[in-house]
Structures are given as C-alpha cells and as structure tokens.
Amino acid sequence: MKKHLFLLSFLLSSVFGFSQEFEVTPNGLKDKSNVENTYVIIETPNKSVTELYQNAIKYINENYKNPEDVIKGKTQNEYLRFETYVPQFTNVNNSGVKLDVSMVYITELRIKDGKVKFEITSLSITADNGGRSVEFSGSIWKGYPIYNQKNGDLRLPETKAEIENYFNTKVARITDFLLNKKTKKDDW
C-alpha cells in the first residue's frame, strides 16, 4: 500500500511539478511559486537545446503572421526574443465608460538542455484611445493601476485575472510546442 501511495504522489508531483504559472503582483508579473522571480522555468525532460530552439522557432512561425518581423533577437540554440501585439486585450472602466485596452510585450526564452526560462521583459498595456496605461501599482490619477500604490489593495481584479490567464495560457501553449505535443492543427 505504501508503494502505491508513494508512486501516486510521485506521479502527481511530476505532472504538477512542470506546471509553472505567472501571478500579477504590485511589483509586476512574477512566478507564482516564487514571487522573487520575474520568469518561470518550463521543464522539458529529455529535450536537447537544439530541439527546444527549433520548436520555439516553429511556435513563432505557426502563431505569428510575420514571424521574421516579431523576432527581435536570437542566438541559435541559446536565446530567442520576440514581440507580441494583442489588440483589444481587455477593457477598463473610466468613470462608467469601458475603454478598450491593447497590449504589447516582449518574450525572452533562454534555452538549456531539459529546460527553458520564459520571461516577459517588457510589457505595455495602454488604452486604445491614446489615453493612460494599465499599471501593476500606482495612482488612479496617472493611469489604471491594478493595485493601489498607497495601501496595496487590489483595484482591478478582473484585469489581474485576465493578465494571469493570458500569460499562463501562453506558457502552456509554448510548453506544448517545446514538448512536441500534438495540436488541433496537426489533427487533419
């Protein structure tokens, strides 16, 4: 019985141990399991740097209209940096008026055998009307802060959840490509 419990706990920790998630904090986007880190580590057992780099390039080629335009830096088998634009990502309430908000961010992938460091190095979330931007923490007089700068209270829980869901879904999709998991596009 102890062997079965040990095996079950090992399998569950293996499955859930590879799950990395971001969390929106007053200090920015952080690793949910270690809020000191601004990145998550994607575990990719038995994958070489060459295979991981090629799969990362495949992800960009299949998910971006102009792949060469979004790649902002690369070192073969080591490093890949790319930019993403998300139009009308969400909306914010401005005195009763819902304003569409778009997002531009830079993703950096650092690749080693069996793991990839996934980090958002630049993030801009701005109202489409040319107005103020969404900030992690700040004053309502200067933008749309998710957290109140003075007392740390959560002001925009929906925006916080949308940002976390977006980036955690992004990590999961890239992980699938890195691990060569089949996608719906492959099932034709």
XYZ file of C-alpha atoms in Angstrom:
188
model
C 0.000 0.000 0.000
C 2.839 2.408 0.863
C 4.420 1.705 -2.521
C 1.162 2.631 -4.284
C 0.805 5.840 -2.295
C 4.430 6.749 -2.979
C 4.004 6.034 -6.686
C 0.782 8.062 -6.840
C 2.359 11.026 -5.048
C 5.422 10.820 -7.317
C 3.258 10.815 -10.451
C 1.142 13.720 -9.228
C 4.197 15.760 -8.295
C 5.712 15.005 -11.701
C 2.596 16.140 -13.517
C 2.018 19.228 -11.405
C 5.702 19.969 -10.891
C 6.088 21.009 -14.508
C 3.180 23.434 -14.301
C 4.582 26.950 -14.000
C 2.334 29.948 -13.649
C 2.597 33.710 -13.523
C 0.888 35.893 -10.948
C 0.186 39.624 -11.158
C 1.601 41.369 -8.090
C 2.000 45.059 -7.224
C 5.630 44.643 -8.353
C 4.815 43.151 -11.745
C 4.442 39.744 -13.332
C 6.056 37.119 -11.068
C 6.453 33.345 -10.800
C 3.517 32.206 -8.664
C 5.641 29.609 -6.851
C 8.493 32.088 -6.184
C 7.467 35.763 -6.346
C 11.117 36.813 -6.313
C 11.404 35.595 -9.939
C 10.148 37.548 -12.938
C 10.303 34.365 -15.009
C 9.095 30.782 -14.982
C 11.122 27.696 -15.833
C 9.497 25.305 -18.273
C 10.766 21.806 -17.599
C 11.330 19.843 -20.813
C 12.815 16.489 -19.842
C 14.912 14.690 -22.445
C 14.864 17.613 -24.879
C 18.137 18.989 -26.219
C 18.840 22.687 -26.697
C 18.731 22.199 -30.475
C 15.322 20.536 -30.356
C 13.945 23.174 -27.963
C 15.242 26.058 -30.073
C 13.760 24.567 -33.266
C 10.411 24.019 -31.525
C 10.421 27.627 -30.257
C 11.025 28.871 -33.818
C 8.221 26.555 -35.003
C 5.907 28.134 -32.413
C 6.638 31.622 -33.766
C 6.312 30.520 -37.396
C 2.911 28.936 -36.760
C 1.453 31.607 -34.478
C 2.552 34.927 -35.988
C 1.528 36.446 -39.303
C 5.029 37.834 -39.994
C 7.443 35.684 -37.954
C 10.619 37.455 -39.082
C 9.171 40.828 -38.039
C 8.346 39.755 -34.472
C 11.747 38.179 -33.740
C 13.812 40.890 -32.051
C 16.869 38.841 -31.150
C 18.191 35.310 -31.370
C 21.261 33.217 -30.760
C 20.868 29.762 -32.209
C 20.249 27.069 -29.579
C 20.548 29.572 -26.705
C 18.235 32.537 -26.853
C 15.121 33.869 -28.574
C 13.362 37.203 -28.050
C 10.110 38.136 -29.786
C 7.420 40.811 -29.653
C 3.673 40.247 -29.439
C 0.873 42.732 -30.035
C -2.575 41.870 -28.632
C -5.251 44.295 -29.877
C -8.207 44.974 -27.592
C -6.849 42.626 -24.962
C -9.336 43.801 -22.334
C -11.156 46.928 -21.259
C -11.054 49.193 -18.237
C -13.755 51.277 -16.634
C -13.111 55.014 -16.887
C -15.868 56.824 -14.975
C -18.509 54.424 -16.274
C -17.135 54.241 -19.828
C -15.479 50.982 -20.923
C -12.230 51.682 -22.775
C -10.567 49.050 -24.946
C -7.009 48.273 -23.917
C -4.300 46.730 -26.102
C -1.043 45.088 -25.067
C 2.491 44.890 -26.486
C 5.107 42.728 -24.819
C 8.492 41.115 -25.367
C 9.028 37.433 -24.529
C 12.505 36.121 -23.877
C 13.320 32.413 -23.999
C 16.681 31.208 -22.672
C 17.297 27.589 -23.559
C 19.298 24.836 -21.862
C 19.098 21.055 -22.098
C 15.826 19.996 -20.478
C 14.519 23.460 -19.575
C 13.557 26.862 -20.904
C 13.471 30.136 -18.994
C 10.343 32.070 -20.061
C 10.334 35.776 -19.164
C 8.303 38.818 -20.176
C 10.972 41.523 -20.315
C 8.781 44.396 -21.491
C 5.033 44.901 -21.094
C 2.888 47.853 -22.114
C -0.890 47.830 -21.638
C -2.472 51.047 -22.935
C -5.964 52.351 -23.567
C -6.676 52.415 -27.315
C -7.966 55.995 -27.193
C -4.375 57.136 -26.671
C -5.038 57.547 -23.001
C -3.450 56.267 -19.891
C -1.940 52.857 -19.344
C -2.708 49.938 -17.064
C -0.037 49.697 -14.363
C 0.613 46.990 -11.786
C 0.654 49.565 -8.980
C 0.087 53.283 -8.974
C -2.269 56.206 -8.582
C -5.687 56.412 -10.234
C -4.747 59.952 -11.272
C -1.964 58.698 -13.555
C -3.452 55.553 -15.074
C -5.389 52.393 -14.352
C -3.497 50.652 -11.535
C -4.312 47.032 -10.748
C -3.171 47.646 -7.170
C -3.482 50.866 -5.186
C 0.032 52.186 -4.628
C -0.692 53.625 -1.177
C -2.276 50.633 0.557
C -1.669 47.720 -1.828
C -5.392 46.987 -2.234
C -6.466 45.151 -5.391
C -8.436 47.620 -7.553
C -8.917 45.705 -10.819
C -9.445 42.009 -10.008
C -10.846 41.222 -13.477
C -7.843 42.783 -15.207
C -5.493 40.916 -12.871
C -7.237 37.617 -13.679
C -7.245 38.325 -17.433
C -3.498 39.080 -17.484
C -2.698 35.956 -15.441
C -4.940 33.769 -17.598
C -3.445 35.165 -20.818
C 0.190 34.605 -19.823
C -0.426 31.229 -18.180
C -2.211 30.064 -21.337
C 0.746 31.381 -23.363
C 3.201 29.401 -21.211
C 1.077 26.248 -21.662
C 0.919 26.694 -25.461
C 4.651 27.266 -25.777
C 5.270 24.273 -23.498
C 3.189 22.110 -25.846
C 5.337 23.219 -28.794
C 8.563 22.694 -26.867
C 7.495 19.168 -25.930
C 6.216 18.378 -29.472
C 2.692 17.732 -28.235
C 0.068 17.453 -30.942
C -2.128 20.450 -31.521
C -5.531 20.739 -33.144
C -3.772 21.977 -36.286
C -1.950 18.640 -36.509
C -5.182 16.636 -36.442
C -6.395 16.962 -40.033
